[in-house]
mmCIF file of C-alpha atoms and ligand atoms in Angstrom:
data_model
loop_
_atom_site.group_PDB
_atom_site.id
_atom_site.type_symbol
_atom_site.label_atom_id
_atom_site.label_comp_id
_atom_site.label_asym_id
_atom_site.label_seq_id
_atom_site.Cartn_x
_atom_site.Cartn_y
_atom_site.Cartn_z
ATOM 1 C CA MET A 1 8.167 10.368 -20.536
ATOM 2 C CA LEU A 2 5.751 7.871 -19.022
ATOM 3 C CA GLU A 3 2.110 8.780 -19.270
ATOM 4 C CA LEU A 4 -1.106 7.288 -17.955
ATOM 5 C CA ASN A 5 -4.117 8.465 -19.860
ATOM 6 C CA ASN A 6 -7.481 7.893 -18.165
ATOM 7 C CA VAL A 7 -6.487 4.422 -17.025
ATOM 8 C CA THR A 8 -9.076 2.176 -15.393
ATOM 9 C CA LYS A 9 -8.591 -1.388 -14.188
ATOM 10 C CA LYS A 10 -11.491 -3.547 -13.124
ATOM 11 C CA TYR A 11 -10.873 -6.992 -11.675
ATOM 12 C CA GLN A 12 -14.557 -7.574 -11.101
ATOM 13 C CA VAL A 13 -17.170 -4.855 -11.215
ATOM 14 C CA ILE A 14 -15.642 -2.225 -8.943
ATOM 15 C CA PRO A 15 -12.616 -0.505 -10.465
ATOM 16 C CA ALA A 16 -9.373 -0.985 -8.501
ATOM 17 C CA VAL A 17 -7.942 1.943 -10.487
ATOM 18 C CA ASN A 18 -10.404 4.528 -11.732
ATOM 19 C CA ARG A 19 -9.646 6.994 -14.553
ATOM 20 C CA VAL A 20 -6.116 7.686 -13.428
ATOM 21 C CA SER A 21 -4.012 10.135 -15.430
ATOM 22 C CA PHE A 22 -0.522 11.421 -14.731
ATOM 23 C CA THR A 23 2.835 11.886 -16.407
ATOM 24 C CA ILE A 24 6.312 11.151 -15.068
ATOM 25 C CA LYS A 25 9.237 12.923 -16.694
ATOM 26 C CA PRO A 26 12.885 11.896 -16.707
ATOM 27 C CA SER A 27 14.690 12.870 -13.470
ATOM 28 C CA GLU A 28 11.471 12.708 -11.480
ATOM 29 C CA ILE A 29 10.994 10.456 -8.470
ATOM 30 C CA VAL A 30 7.275 10.218 -7.971
ATOM 31 C CA GLY A 31 5.965 8.882 -4.692
ATOM 32 C CA TYR A 32 2.766 6.896 -5.134
ATOM 33 C CA LEU A 33 0.918 6.864 -1.865
ATOM 34 C CA GLY A 34 -2.277 5.398 -0.582
ATOM 35 C CA PRO A 35 -3.732 3.110 2.069
ATOM 36 C CA ASN A 36 -3.954 -0.672 1.630
ATOM 37 C CA GLY A 37 -6.172 -1.563 -1.292
ATOM 38 C CA ALA A 38 -6.018 1.944 -2.812
ATOM 39 C CA GLY A 39 -4.821 0.661 -6.182
ATOM 40 C CA LYS A 40 -1.052 1.276 -6.015
ATOM 41 C CA SER A 41 0.126 -2.224 -6.948
ATOM 42 C CA THR A 42 -2.511 -2.502 -9.669
ATOM 43 C CA THR A 43 -1.260 0.746 -11.245
ATOM 44 C CA ILE A 44 2.364 -0.389 -11.048
ATOM 45 C CA LYS A 45 1.539 -3.787 -12.562
ATOM 46 C CA MET A 46 -0.090 -2.008 -15.494
ATOM 47 C CA LEU A 47 2.988 0.227 -15.839
ATOM 48 C CA ALA A 48 5.156 -2.906 -15.791
ATOM 49 C CA GLY A 49 3.055 -4.329 -18.634
ATOM 50 C CA LEU A 50 1.838 -7.249 -16.512
ATOM 51 C CA LEU A 51 -1.803 -6.184 -16.448
ATOM 52 C CA GLU A 52 -3.750 -4.666 -19.297
ATOM 53 C CA PRO A 53 -5.869 -1.607 -18.491
ATOM 54 C CA THR A 54 -9.610 -2.201 -18.838
ATOM 55 C CA GLU A 55 -9.832 1.303 -20.290
ATOM 56 C CA GLY A 56 -7.324 4.022 -21.103
ATOM 57 C CA LYS A 57 -3.747 3.965 -22.332
ATOM 58 C CA ILE A 58 -0.222 3.944 -20.994
ATOM 59 C CA LEU A 59 2.270 5.744 -23.217
ATOM 60 C CA PHE A 60 6.061 5.697 -23.084
ATOM 61 C CA ASP A 61 7.728 8.329 -25.259
ATOM 62 C CA GLY A 62 4.336 8.857 -26.858
ATOM 63 C CA LYS A 63 3.785 5.210 -27.851
ATOM 64 C CA ASN A 64 1.245 2.849 -26.331
ATOM 65 C CA ILE A 65 3.343 0.358 -24.335
ATOM 66 C CA ARG A 66 1.086 -2.515 -25.360
ATOM 67 C CA LYS A 67 1.919 -2.014 -29.070
ATOM 68 C CA ASP A 68 5.414 -3.408 -28.480
ATOM 69 C CA LEU A 69 5.499 -4.721 -24.942
ATOM 70 C CA TYR A 70 8.756 -6.575 -25.530
ATOM 71 C CA ALA A 71 10.660 -3.433 -26.521
ATOM 72 C CA TYR A 72 9.117 -1.513 -23.616
ATOM 73 C CA LYS A 73 9.971 -4.176 -21.041
ATOM 74 C CA LYS A 74 13.631 -3.964 -22.051
ATOM 75 C CA ARG A 75 13.645 -0.377 -20.836
ATOM 76 C CA ILE A 76 12.079 -0.898 -17.422
ATOM 77 C CA GLY A 77 13.080 -2.413 -14.109
ATOM 78 C CA TYR A 78 10.365 -3.570 -11.714
ATOM 79 C CA VAL A 79 10.502 -4.466 -8.042
ATOM 80 C CA PRO A 80 7.218 -6.222 -7.244
ATOM 81 C CA GLU A 81 5.524 -6.001 -3.874
ATOM 82 C CA ASN A 82 5.190 -9.769 -3.627
ATOM 83 C CA ALA A 83 8.211 -11.599 -4.880
ATOM 84 C CA GLU A 84 7.770 -14.453 -7.242
ATOM 85 C CA ILE A 85 11.292 -15.677 -7.105
ATOM 86 C CA TYR A 86 12.623 -19.201 -7.648
ATOM 87 C CA PRO A 87 13.456 -20.413 -4.122
ATOM 88 C CA HIS A 88 15.615 -23.332 -5.239
ATOM 89 C CA LEU A 89 18.015 -21.030 -7.115
ATOM 90 C CA SER A 90 20.862 -19.249 -5.375
ATOM 91 C CA GLY A 91 20.911 -15.435 -5.369
ATOM 92 C CA TYR A 92 23.757 -15.559 -7.875
ATOM 93 C CA ASP A 93 21.971 -17.980 -10.214
ATOM 94 C CA TYR A 94 18.738 -15.996 -10.046
ATOM 95 C CA LEU A 95 20.550 -12.825 -11.112
ATOM 96 C CA LEU A 96 22.387 -14.793 -13.798
ATOM 97 C CA MET A 97 19.043 -16.025 -15.130
ATOM 98 C CA VAL A 98 17.528 -12.526 -15.132
ATOM 99 C CA GLY A 99 20.644 -11.056 -16.785
ATOM 100 C CA ARG A 100 20.595 -13.735 -19.502
ATOM 101 C CA LEU A 101 16.927 -13.034 -20.163
ATOM 102 C CA ARG A 102 17.938 -9.386 -20.406
ATOM 103 C CA GLN A 103 20.584 -10.467 -22.939
ATOM 104 C CA ILE A 104 23.466 -8.883 -21.069
ATOM 105 C CA PRO A 105 26.761 -10.295 -22.442
ATOM 106 C CA GLU A 106 27.955 -13.111 -20.154
ATOM 107 C CA LYS A 107 31.277 -11.639 -19.042
ATOM 108 C CA ILE A 108 29.850 -8.203 -18.258
ATOM 109 C CA LEU A 109 26.887 -9.846 -16.510
ATOM 110 C CA LYS A 110 28.953 -12.042 -14.181
ATOM 111 C CA ASN A 111 31.166 -9.143 -13.244
ATOM 112 C CA ARG A 112 28.144 -6.912 -12.635
ATOM 113 C CA ILE A 113 26.398 -9.520 -10.459
ATOM 114 C CA LYS A 114 29.488 -10.068 -8.312
ATOM 115 C CA GLN A 115 29.836 -6.334 -7.711
ATOM 116 C CA LEU A 116 26.140 -5.873 -6.955
ATOM 117 C CA LEU A 117 26.137 -8.800 -4.513
ATOM 118 C CA GLU A 118 29.154 -7.309 -2.803
ATOM 119 C CA PHE A 119 27.566 -3.870 -2.459
ATOM 120 C CA PHE A 120 24.378 -5.476 -1.177
ATOM 121 C CA LYS A 121 26.433 -7.492 1.336
ATOM 122 C CA LEU A 122 25.255 -10.806 -0.058
ATOM 123 C CA SER A 123 28.612 -12.191 -1.216
ATOM 124 C CA VAL A 124 28.758 -14.778 1.568
ATOM 125 C CA GLU A 125 25.269 -16.123 0.862
ATOM 126 C CA MET A 126 25.320 -15.752 -2.932
ATOM 127 C CA ASP A 127 25.577 -19.492 -3.587
ATOM 128 C CA LEU A 128 22.937 -20.520 -1.045
ATOM 129 C CA ALA A 129 19.361 -21.232 -2.105
ATOM 130 C CA ILE A 130 17.051 -18.224 -1.907
ATOM 131 C CA SER A 131 14.727 -20.343 0.272
ATOM 132 C CA SER A 132 17.261 -19.807 3.072
ATOM 133 C CA TYR A 133 17.245 -16.000 2.668
ATOM 134 C CA SER A 134 15.506 -13.557 4.994
ATOM 135 C CA LYS A 135 12.847 -11.171 3.642
ATOM 136 C CA GLY A 136 15.407 -8.357 3.467
ATOM 137 C CA MET A 137 17.913 -10.509 1.593
ATOM 138 C CA ILE A 138 15.280 -11.470 -0.979
ATOM 139 C CA GLN A 139 14.388 -7.799 -1.319
ATOM 140 C CA LYS A 140 18.028 -6.986 -2.075
ATOM 141 C CA VAL A 141 18.117 -9.664 -4.795
ATOM 142 C CA LEU A 142 14.919 -8.220 -6.289
ATOM 143 C CA ILE A 143 16.309 -4.694 -6.289
ATOM 144 C CA ALA A 144 19.577 -5.910 -7.834
ATOM 145 C CA SER A 145 17.649 -7.780 -10.534
ATOM 146 C CA ALA A 146 15.626 -4.659 -11.394
ATOM 147 C CA LEU A 147 18.819 -2.596 -11.715
ATOM 148 C CA LEU A 148 20.932 -5.140 -13.576
ATOM 149 C CA HIS A 149 20.390 -3.655 -17.059
ATOM 150 C CA ASP A 150 20.477 -0.011 -15.888
ATOM 151 C CA PRO A 151 16.884 0.643 -17.070
ATOM 152 C CA GLU A 152 15.437 4.034 -18.010
ATOM 153 C CA VAL A 153 12.318 3.448 -15.937
ATOM 154 C CA LEU A 154 12.249 2.055 -12.405
ATOM 155 C CA LEU A 155 8.948 0.862 -10.979
ATOM 156 C CA LEU A 156 9.292 0.164 -7.289
ATOM 157 C CA ASP A 157 6.422 -1.280 -5.281
ATOM 158 C CA GLU A 158 7.190 -0.916 -1.561
ATOM 159 C CA PRO A 159 10.909 -1.485 -2.303
ATOM 160 C CA LEU A 160 12.213 -0.980 1.234
ATOM 161 C CA SER A 161 10.026 -3.586 2.904
ATOM 162 C CA GLY A 162 12.135 -5.823 5.106
ATOM 163 C CA LEU A 163 15.364 -3.882 4.496
ATOM 164 C CA ASP A 164 17.611 -2.793 7.346
ATOM 165 C CA VAL A 165 18.301 0.881 8.054
ATOM 166 C CA THR A 166 21.707 1.006 6.345
ATOM 167 C CA THR A 167 20.516 -0.666 3.146
ATOM 168 C CA SER A 168 17.448 1.616 3.072
ATOM 169 C CA LEU A 169 19.751 4.641 3.269
ATOM 170 C CA VAL A 170 21.875 3.283 0.416
ATOM 171 C CA ILE A 171 18.768 2.716 -1.720
ATOM 172 C CA LYS A 172 17.465 6.212 -1.005
ATOM 173 C CA ASP A 173 20.789 7.759 -2.092
ATOM 174 C CA LEU A 174 20.937 5.462 -5.087
ATOM 175 C CA LEU A 175 17.466 6.526 -6.267
ATOM 176 C CA LYS A 176 18.351 10.194 -5.947
ATOM 177 C CA MET A 177 21.500 9.638 -8.030
ATOM 178 C CA LEU A 178 19.634 7.636 -10.674
ATOM 179 C CA ALA A 179 17.061 10.441 -10.914
ATOM 180 C CA GLU A 180 19.880 12.950 -11.430
ATOM 181 C CA ASP A 181 21.011 10.709 -14.293
ATOM 182 C CA GLY A 182 17.622 11.203 -15.956
ATOM 183 C CA LYS A 183 15.789 8.038 -14.970
ATOM 184 C CA ILE A 184 12.036 7.915 -14.488
ATOM 185 C CA ILE A 185 11.269 6.569 -11.026
ATOM 186 C CA MET A 186 7.909 5.554 -9.610
ATOM 187 C CA TYR A 187 8.048 4.729 -5.934
ATOM 188 C CA SER A 188 4.980 3.237 -4.343
ATOM 189 C CA SER A 189 4.792 3.188 -0.593
ATOM 190 C CA HIS A 190 2.585 3.626 2.400
ATOM 191 C CA ILE A 191 5.582 4.950 4.344
ATOM 192 C CA LEU A 192 5.231 8.691 4.024
ATOM 193 C CA GLU A 193 8.492 9.661 5.639
ATOM 194 C CA VAL A 194 10.592 8.069 2.884
ATOM 195 C CA VAL A 195 8.514 9.698 0.144
ATOM 196 C CA GLU A 196 8.865 13.052 1.869
ATOM 197 C CA LYS A 197 12.654 12.672 1.843
ATOM 198 C CA ILE A 198 13.356 11.415 -1.665
ATOM 199 C CA CYS A 199 10.429 12.197 -3.938
ATOM 200 C CA SER A 200 10.138 15.342 -6.001
ATOM 201 C CA ARG A 201 6.419 14.791 -6.309
ATOM 202 C CA ALA A 202 3.691 12.885 -4.499
ATOM 203 C CA ILE A 203 0.583 11.343 -5.993
ATOM 204 C CA ILE A 204 -2.018 10.172 -3.504
ATOM 205 C CA ILE A 205 -4.503 7.506 -4.568
ATOM 206 C CA HIS A 206 -7.576 6.553 -2.572
ATOM 207 C CA ASN A 207 -10.231 4.011 -3.631
ATOM 208 C CA GLY A 208 -8.667 3.883 -7.092
ATOM 209 C CA ARG A 209 -8.838 7.638 -7.691
ATOM 210 C CA ILE A 210 -6.122 10.279 -7.543
ATOM 211 C CA VAL A 211 -6.870 12.708 -4.717
ATOM 212 C CA ALA A 212 -3.644 14.757 -4.910
ATOM 213 C CA ASP A 213 -0.768 15.219 -7.340
ATOM 214 C CA ASP A 214 1.807 17.911 -6.617
ATOM 215 C CA SER A 215 5.264 18.548 -5.255
ATOM 216 C CA VAL A 216 5.553 17.713 -1.569
ATOM 217 C CA GLU A 217 6.388 21.389 -1.008
ATOM 218 C CA ASN A 218 3.242 22.609 -2.801
ATOM 219 C CA LEU A 219 1.065 20.066 -1.042
ATOM 220 C CA ARG A 220 2.345 21.339 2.292
ATOM 221 C CA ASN A 221 1.698 24.967 1.339
ATOM 222 C CA LEU A 222 -1.676 24.335 -0.249
ATOM 223 C CA MET A 223 -3.001 22.383 2.665
ATOM 224 C CA LYS A 224 -1.191 24.459 5.271
ATOM 225 C CA LEU A 225 -0.021 21.305 6.974
ATOM 226 C CA PRO A 226 3.560 20.630 8.067
ATOM 227 C CA SER A 227 4.011 17.029 6.982
ATOM 228 C CA LEU A 228 2.951 14.620 4.302
ATOM 229 C CA GLU A 229 1.522 12.429 7.035
ATOM 230 C CA GLU A 230 -0.926 15.122 8.075
ATOM 231 C CA ILE A 231 -1.821 15.864 4.451
ATOM 232 C CA PHE A 232 -2.385 12.156 3.903
ATOM 233 C CA ASN A 233 -4.574 11.923 6.989
ATOM 234 C CA GLN A 234 -6.632 14.868 5.835
ATOM 235 C CA LEU A 235 -7.154 13.466 2.336
ATOM 236 C CA VAL A 236 -7.432 9.782 2.998
ATOM 237 C CA VAL A 237 -8.019 8.793 6.584
ATOM 238 C CA GLN A 238 -11.623 9.467 7.371
ATOM 239 C CA GLU A 239 -11.818 7.109 10.261
ATOM 240 C CA ASP A 240 -11.476 7.529 13.991
ATOM 241 C CA THR A 241 -8.274 5.560 14.517
ATOM 242 C CA THR A 242 -8.362 5.758 18.321
ATOM 243 C CA ALA A 243 -11.882 4.331 18.369
ATOM 244 C CA GLN A 244 -10.721 1.497 16.108
ATOM 245 C CA ALA A 245 -7.785 0.681 18.391
ATOM 246 C CA ARG A 246 -10.178 0.644 21.355
ATOM 247 C CA GLY A 247 -12.543 -1.615 19.400
ATOM 248 C CA ILE A 248 -9.759 -4.137 18.744
ATOM 249 C CA ILE A 249 -8.839 -4.279 22.435
ATOM 250 C CA ALA A 250 -12.494 -4.690 23.355
ATOM 251 C CA ALA A 251 -12.804 -7.488 20.784
ATOM 252 C CA ILE A 252 -9.878 -9.552 22.109
ATOM 253 C CA ARG A 253 -11.234 -9.223 25.626
ATOM 254 C CA SER A 254 -14.848 -9.973 24.800
HETATM 255 P P1 LIG B 1 -2.565 -1.387 -2.970
HETATM 256 O O1 LIG B 1 -1.335 -1.868 -3.661
HETATM 257 O O2 LIG B 1 -2.743 0.091 -3.005
HETATM 258 O O3 LIG B 1 -2.677 -1.917 -1.575
HETATM 259 P P2 LIG B 1 -3.982 -3.057 -4.905
HETATM 260 O O4 LIG B 1 -3.711 -2.447 -6.226
HETATM 261 O O5 LIG B 1 -3.207 -4.273 -4.554
HETATM 262 O O6 LIG B 1 -3.839 -1.954 -3.774
HETATM 263 O O7 LIG B 1 -5.515 -3.422 -4.824
HETATM 264 C C1 LIG B 1 -6.540 -2.525 -5.194
HETATM 265 C C2 LIG B 1 -7.894 -3.227 -5.105
HETATM 266 O O8 LIG B 1 -7.965 -4.231 -6.091
HETATM 267 C C3 LIG B 1 -8.162 -3.898 -3.763
HETATM 268 O O9 LIG B 1 -9.510 -3.726 -3.434
HETATM 269 C C4 LIG B 1 -7.842 -5.358 -4.044
HETATM 270 O O10 LIG B 1 -8.600 -6.201 -3.224
HETATM 271 C C5 LIG B 1 -8.237 -5.498 -5.492
HETATM 272 N N1 LIG B 1 -7.423 -6.503 -6.201
HETATM 273 C C6 LIG B 1 -6.082 -6.491 -6.339
HETATM 274 N N2 LIG B 1 -5.646 -7.554 -7.040
HETATM 275 C C7 LIG B 1 -6.764 -8.265 -7.354
HETATM 276 C C8 LIG B 1 -6.980 -9.462 -8.092
HETATM 277 N N3 LIG B 1 -5.967 -10.135 -8.657
HETATM 278 N N4 LIG B 1 -8.250 -9.889 -8.223
HETATM 279 C C9 LIG B 1 -9.289 -9.202 -7.677
HETATM 280 N N5 LIG B 1 -9.144 -8.069 -6.984
HETATM 281 C C10 LIG B 1 -7.903 -7.590 -6.814
HETATM 282 MG MG1 LIG B 2 0.233 -2.900 -2.955
#
């Protein structure tokens, strides 16, 4: 079980994440939704152990993750929103490096990487430098590297960005299967349609605070709205979007 207990993160004075609490159980895929700047990536970076909460605690199986960050990190896989990947390495070598850091035995690792690259349709390009890869290809390498050690917890920050339709479908099925296997999955996105399809639960964050946390089904019933998009609009979007679009057109013609 992964638990956030009253977690706050301040970069400067204003909290990017403000007293956030929730628990994710094994077999749950939780969709973490919110507009740009809501605090999604900050929360996920804290869950990945990359940022320390200013206040509050993150517990995994009842233990504060920061007590033994090394042991905790062995059990998680993280797909960051902005890739910090070594562009001079090939896709194969990058995965080899990650797998060695993960201490996967060499023979098993090489075999695993070859299979993953094949399933991700990267076999042809696997020895080319990542600097020559498209955004989607880099995303595939990042997803493969997060999965390489079959972690118990998957933290995915906008994981489908740049991916083609077929690969996105594969990833969606894959996540459902991993959840059935008992994994804990946190899926941050601003694309509501995907969350609606694969997540058992949706948490909506706005200005660093949780404004909803329930099953998609319950959220629909409670708010008497047919789709997550409409629920999201009701909870989060308090702006006149048509007026804004008009304003932009007026601005470029002024
Ligand atoms: P989201 O992923 O939901 O778009 P973020 O977690 O990236 O949101 O950002 C939440 C808020 O924190 C934003 O206002 C953003 O400008 C701010 N923020 C994020 N990272 C930093 C940083 N490294 N330094 C200062 N402010 C930051
Ligand atoms: Mg983000």
